[in-house]
mmCIF file of C-alpha atoms in Angstrom:
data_model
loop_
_atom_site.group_PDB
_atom_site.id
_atom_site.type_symbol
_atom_site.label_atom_id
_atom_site.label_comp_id
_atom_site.label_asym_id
_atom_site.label_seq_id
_atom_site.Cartn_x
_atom_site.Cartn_y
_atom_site.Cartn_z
ATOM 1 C CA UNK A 1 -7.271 -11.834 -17.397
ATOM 2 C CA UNK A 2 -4.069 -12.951 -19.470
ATOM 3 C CA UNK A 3 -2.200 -15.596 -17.097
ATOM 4 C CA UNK A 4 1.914 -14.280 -16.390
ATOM 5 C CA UNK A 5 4.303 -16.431 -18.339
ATOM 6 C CA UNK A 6 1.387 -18.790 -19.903
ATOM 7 C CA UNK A 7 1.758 -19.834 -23.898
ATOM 8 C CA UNK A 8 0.711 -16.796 -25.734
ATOM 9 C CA UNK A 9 1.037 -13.989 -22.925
ATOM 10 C CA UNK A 10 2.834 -11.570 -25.108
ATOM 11 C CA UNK A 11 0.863 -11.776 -27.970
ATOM 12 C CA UNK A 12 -2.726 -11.736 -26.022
ATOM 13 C CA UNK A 13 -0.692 -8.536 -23.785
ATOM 14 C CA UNK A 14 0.133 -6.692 -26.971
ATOM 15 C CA UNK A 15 -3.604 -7.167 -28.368
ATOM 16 C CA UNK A 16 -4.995 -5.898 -24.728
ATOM 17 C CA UNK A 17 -2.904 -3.193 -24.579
ATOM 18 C CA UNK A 18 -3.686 -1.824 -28.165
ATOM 19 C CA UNK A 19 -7.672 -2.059 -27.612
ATOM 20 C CA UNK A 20 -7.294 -0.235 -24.242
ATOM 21 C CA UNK A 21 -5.126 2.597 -26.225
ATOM 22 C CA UNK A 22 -7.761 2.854 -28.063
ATOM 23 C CA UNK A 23 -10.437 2.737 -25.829
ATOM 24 C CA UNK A 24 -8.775 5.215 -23.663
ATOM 25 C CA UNK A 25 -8.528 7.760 -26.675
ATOM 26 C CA UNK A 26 -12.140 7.019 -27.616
ATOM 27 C CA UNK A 27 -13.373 8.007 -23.914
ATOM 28 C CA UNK A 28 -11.128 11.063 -23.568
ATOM 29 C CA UNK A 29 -13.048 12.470 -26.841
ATOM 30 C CA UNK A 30 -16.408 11.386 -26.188
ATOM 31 C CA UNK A 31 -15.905 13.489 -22.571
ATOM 32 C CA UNK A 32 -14.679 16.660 -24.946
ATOM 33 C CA UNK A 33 -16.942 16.461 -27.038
ATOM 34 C CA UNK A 34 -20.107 15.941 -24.325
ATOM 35 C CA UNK A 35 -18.230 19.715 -22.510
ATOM 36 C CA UNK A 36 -18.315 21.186 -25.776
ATOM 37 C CA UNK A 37 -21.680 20.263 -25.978
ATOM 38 C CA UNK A 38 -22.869 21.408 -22.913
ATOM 39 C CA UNK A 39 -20.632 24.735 -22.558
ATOM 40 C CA UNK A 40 -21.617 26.327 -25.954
ATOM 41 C CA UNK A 41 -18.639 24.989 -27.737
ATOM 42 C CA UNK A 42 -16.340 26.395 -24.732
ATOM 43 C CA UNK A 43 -13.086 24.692 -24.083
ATOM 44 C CA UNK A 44 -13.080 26.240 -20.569
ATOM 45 C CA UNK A 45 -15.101 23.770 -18.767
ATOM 46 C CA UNK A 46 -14.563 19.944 -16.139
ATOM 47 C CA UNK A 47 -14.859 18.448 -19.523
ATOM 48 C CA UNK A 48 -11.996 19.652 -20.760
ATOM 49 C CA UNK A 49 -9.819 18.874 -17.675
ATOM 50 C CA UNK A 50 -11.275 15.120 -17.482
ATOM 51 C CA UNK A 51 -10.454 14.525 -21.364
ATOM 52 C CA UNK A 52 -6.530 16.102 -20.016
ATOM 53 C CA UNK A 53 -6.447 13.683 -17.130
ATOM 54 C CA UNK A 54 -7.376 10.580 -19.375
ATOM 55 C CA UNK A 55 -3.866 11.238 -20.858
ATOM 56 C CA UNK A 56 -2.153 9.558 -17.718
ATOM 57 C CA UNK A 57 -3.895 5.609 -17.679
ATOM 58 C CA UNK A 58 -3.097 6.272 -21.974
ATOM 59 C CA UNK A 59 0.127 7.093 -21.130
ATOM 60 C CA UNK A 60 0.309 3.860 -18.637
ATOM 61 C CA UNK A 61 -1.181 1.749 -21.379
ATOM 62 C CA UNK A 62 1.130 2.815 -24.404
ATOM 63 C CA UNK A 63 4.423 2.349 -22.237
ATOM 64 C CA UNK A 64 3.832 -1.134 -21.367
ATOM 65 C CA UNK A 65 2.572 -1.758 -25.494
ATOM 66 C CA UNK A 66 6.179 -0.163 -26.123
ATOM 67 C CA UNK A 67 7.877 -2.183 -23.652
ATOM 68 C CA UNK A 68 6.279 -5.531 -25.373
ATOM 69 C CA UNK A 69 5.940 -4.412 -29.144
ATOM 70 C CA UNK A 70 9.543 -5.736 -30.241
ATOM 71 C CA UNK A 71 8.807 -9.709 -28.858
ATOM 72 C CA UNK A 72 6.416 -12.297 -29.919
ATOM 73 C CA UNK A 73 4.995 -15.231 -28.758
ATOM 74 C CA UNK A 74 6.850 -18.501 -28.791
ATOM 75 C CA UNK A 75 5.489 -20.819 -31.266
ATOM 76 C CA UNK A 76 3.367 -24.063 -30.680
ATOM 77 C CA UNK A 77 5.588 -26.401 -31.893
ATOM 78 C CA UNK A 78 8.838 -25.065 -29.406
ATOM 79 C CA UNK A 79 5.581 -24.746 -26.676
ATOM 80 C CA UNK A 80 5.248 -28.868 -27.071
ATOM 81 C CA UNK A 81 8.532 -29.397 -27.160
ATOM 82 C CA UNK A 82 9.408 -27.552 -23.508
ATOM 83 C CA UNK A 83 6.420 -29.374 -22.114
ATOM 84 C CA UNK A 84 7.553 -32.873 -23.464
ATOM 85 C CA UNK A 85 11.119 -31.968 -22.133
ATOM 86 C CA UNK A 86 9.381 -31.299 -18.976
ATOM 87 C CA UNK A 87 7.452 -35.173 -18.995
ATOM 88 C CA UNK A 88 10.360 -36.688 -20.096
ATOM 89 C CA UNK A 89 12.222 -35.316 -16.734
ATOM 90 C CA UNK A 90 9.352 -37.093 -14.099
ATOM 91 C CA UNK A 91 9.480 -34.882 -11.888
ATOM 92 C CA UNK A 92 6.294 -33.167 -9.871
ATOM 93 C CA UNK A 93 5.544 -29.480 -9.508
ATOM 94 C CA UNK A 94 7.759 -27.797 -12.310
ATOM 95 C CA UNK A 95 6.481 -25.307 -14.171
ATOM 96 C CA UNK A 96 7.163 -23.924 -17.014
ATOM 97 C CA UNK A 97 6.587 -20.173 -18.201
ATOM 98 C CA UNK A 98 6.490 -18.728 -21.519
ATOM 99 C CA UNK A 99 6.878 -15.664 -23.250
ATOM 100 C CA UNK A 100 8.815 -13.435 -20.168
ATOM 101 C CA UNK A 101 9.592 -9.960 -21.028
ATOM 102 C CA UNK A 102 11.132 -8.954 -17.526
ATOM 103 C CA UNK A 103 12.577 -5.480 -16.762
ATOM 104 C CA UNK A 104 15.181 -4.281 -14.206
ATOM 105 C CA UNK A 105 15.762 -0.403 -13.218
ATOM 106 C CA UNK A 106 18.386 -0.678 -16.108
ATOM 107 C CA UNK A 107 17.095 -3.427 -19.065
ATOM 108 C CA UNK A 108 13.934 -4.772 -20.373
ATOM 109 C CA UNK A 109 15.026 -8.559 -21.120
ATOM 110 C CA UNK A 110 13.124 -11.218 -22.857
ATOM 111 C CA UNK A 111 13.042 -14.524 -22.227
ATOM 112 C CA UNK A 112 11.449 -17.727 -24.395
ATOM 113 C CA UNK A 113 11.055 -20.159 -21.420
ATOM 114 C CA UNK A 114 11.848 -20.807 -17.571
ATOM 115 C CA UNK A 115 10.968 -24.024 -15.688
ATOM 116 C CA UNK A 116 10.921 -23.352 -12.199
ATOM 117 C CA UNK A 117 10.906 -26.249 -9.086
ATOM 118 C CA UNK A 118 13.427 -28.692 -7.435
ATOM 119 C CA UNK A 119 15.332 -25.931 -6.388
ATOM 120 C CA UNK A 120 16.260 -24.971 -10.472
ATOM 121 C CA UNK A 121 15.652 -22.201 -12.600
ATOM 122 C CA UNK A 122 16.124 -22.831 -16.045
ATOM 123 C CA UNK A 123 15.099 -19.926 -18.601
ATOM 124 C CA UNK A 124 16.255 -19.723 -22.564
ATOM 125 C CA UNK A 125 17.105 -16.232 -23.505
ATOM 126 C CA UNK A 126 14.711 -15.210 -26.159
ATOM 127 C CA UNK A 127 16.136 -12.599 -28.659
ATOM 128 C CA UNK A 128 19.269 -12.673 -30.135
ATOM 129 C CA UNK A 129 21.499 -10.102 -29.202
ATOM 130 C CA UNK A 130 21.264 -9.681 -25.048
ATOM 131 C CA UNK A 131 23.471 -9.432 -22.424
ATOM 132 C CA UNK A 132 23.354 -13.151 -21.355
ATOM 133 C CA UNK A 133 26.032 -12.149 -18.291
ATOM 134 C CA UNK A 134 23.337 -9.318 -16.840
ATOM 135 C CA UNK A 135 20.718 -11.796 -17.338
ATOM 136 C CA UNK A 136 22.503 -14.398 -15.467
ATOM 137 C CA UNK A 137 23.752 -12.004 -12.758
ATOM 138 C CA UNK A 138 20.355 -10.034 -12.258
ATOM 139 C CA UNK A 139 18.407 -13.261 -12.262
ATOM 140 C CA UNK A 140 20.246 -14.989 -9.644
ATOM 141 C CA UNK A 141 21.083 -12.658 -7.403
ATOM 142 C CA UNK A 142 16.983 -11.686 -7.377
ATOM 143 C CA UNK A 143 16.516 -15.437 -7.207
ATOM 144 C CA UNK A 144 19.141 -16.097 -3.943
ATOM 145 C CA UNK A 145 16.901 -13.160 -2.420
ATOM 146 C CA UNK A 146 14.241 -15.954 -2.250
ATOM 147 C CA UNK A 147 15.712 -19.255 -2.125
ATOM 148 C CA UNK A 148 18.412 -21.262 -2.176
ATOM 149 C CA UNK A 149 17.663 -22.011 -5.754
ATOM 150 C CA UNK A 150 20.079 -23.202 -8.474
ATOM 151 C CA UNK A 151 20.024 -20.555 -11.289
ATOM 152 C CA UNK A 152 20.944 -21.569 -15.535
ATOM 153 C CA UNK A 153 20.629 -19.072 -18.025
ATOM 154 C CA UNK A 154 21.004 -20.641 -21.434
ATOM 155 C CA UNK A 155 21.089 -19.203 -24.714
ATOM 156 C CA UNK A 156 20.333 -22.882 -27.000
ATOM 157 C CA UNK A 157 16.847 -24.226 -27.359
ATOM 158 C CA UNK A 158 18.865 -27.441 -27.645
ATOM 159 C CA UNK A 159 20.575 -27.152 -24.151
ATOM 160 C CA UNK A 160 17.732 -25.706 -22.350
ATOM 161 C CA UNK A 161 16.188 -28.908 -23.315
ATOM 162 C CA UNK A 162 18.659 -31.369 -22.232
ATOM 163 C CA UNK A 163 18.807 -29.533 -19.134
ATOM 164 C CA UNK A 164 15.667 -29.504 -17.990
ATOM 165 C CA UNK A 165 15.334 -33.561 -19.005
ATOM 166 C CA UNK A 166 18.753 -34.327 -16.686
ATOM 167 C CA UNK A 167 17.407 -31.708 -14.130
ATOM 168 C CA UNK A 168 17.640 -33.192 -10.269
ATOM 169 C CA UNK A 169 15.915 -32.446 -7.219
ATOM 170 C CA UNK A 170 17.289 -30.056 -4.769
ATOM 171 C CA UNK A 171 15.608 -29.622 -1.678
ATOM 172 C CA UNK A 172 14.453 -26.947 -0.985
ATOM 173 C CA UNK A 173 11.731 -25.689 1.559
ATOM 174 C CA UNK A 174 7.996 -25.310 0.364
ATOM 175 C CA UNK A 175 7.876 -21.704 1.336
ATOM 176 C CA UNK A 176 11.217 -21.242 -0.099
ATOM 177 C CA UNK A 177 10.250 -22.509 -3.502
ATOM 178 C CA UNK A 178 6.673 -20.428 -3.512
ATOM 179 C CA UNK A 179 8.434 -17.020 -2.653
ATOM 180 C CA UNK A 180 10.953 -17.901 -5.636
ATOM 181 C CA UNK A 181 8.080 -18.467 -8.023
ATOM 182 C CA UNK A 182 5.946 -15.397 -6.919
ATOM 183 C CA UNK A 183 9.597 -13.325 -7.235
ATOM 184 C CA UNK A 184 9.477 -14.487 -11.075
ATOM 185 C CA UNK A 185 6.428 -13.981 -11.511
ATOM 186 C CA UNK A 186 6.293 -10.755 -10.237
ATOM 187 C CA UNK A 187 9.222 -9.583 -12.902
ATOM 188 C CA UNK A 188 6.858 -10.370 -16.040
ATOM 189 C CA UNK A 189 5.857 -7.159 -17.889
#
């Protein structure tokens, strides 16, 4: 199983998601065929419904492929650099996701990075072109849910870096900082 927000999630997602297409297709005709087969070439048989009802899990399948198909993978070089911004900082128990393509009931939105711990959120908008201010707003809002958790959306590779280096601990309770992380986690396409 591909890990949430780990270095190569969309890319390994986008791979999965095209094989299971596939595979999908692939069982929905072998199960027409095998009715055809055993019916005297007659469409009106279980077969035929079976292959129908194979449409839904394709359907499932090719939505979230559709969702993911216009972002990539952030590259191994930028990867290093997050983690050695990350080191550089000291501090325990951050964590840093990758490749987030996150939906609300109104936007899918992508995001290149997030550290998350010491009561921060730090995330690096990924494509050009986004609605930084909904990002912000629908982010922190879903993050204050949760926590009492300090919330940056930044659009510079640059400043997301210097950011998470000067980054200070907040305290913030154990169970406070878990449900905050599971909510993020839980957004990831």
């Amino acid at each position: 199983m591909i890990e949430k927000g780990s270095f190569g999630y969309i890319n390994k997602k986008k791979k999965r998601k095209i094989i299971m297409v596939v595979v999908i297709i692939l069982i929905a005709l072998a199960i027409f065929a095998v009715g055809l087969l055993l019916n005297k070439m007659s469409r009106a048989n279980i077969f035929t419904v079976l292959a129908i009802l194979c449409v839904l899990p394709w359907a499932k399948q090719l939505v979230a492929l559709i969702v993911l198909f216009p972002y990539h993978s952030v590259s191994s070089e930028r990867y290093e650099r997050a983690l050695n911004s990350i080191e550089v900082n000291g501090m325990q128990d951050l964590k840093l996701y990758t490749d987030l393509v996150i939906t609300s009931p109104d936007k899918v939105m992508n995001l290149d990075f997030a550290v998350v711990g010491a009561g921060h959120v730090i995330a690096l908008v990924g494509k050009s072109g986004q609605d930084v201010s909904y990002i912000r707003e629908y982010l922190t809002n879903g993050v204050h849910q949760w926590g009492d958790f300090q919330v940056q959306i930044v659009t510079s590779e640059k400043l997301f870096l210097k950011e998470v280096e000067r980054m200070q601990l907040r305290q913030v309770s154990e169970e406070d900082a878990e449900r905050v992380d599971s909510y993020l986690r839980s957004l990831i396409v």
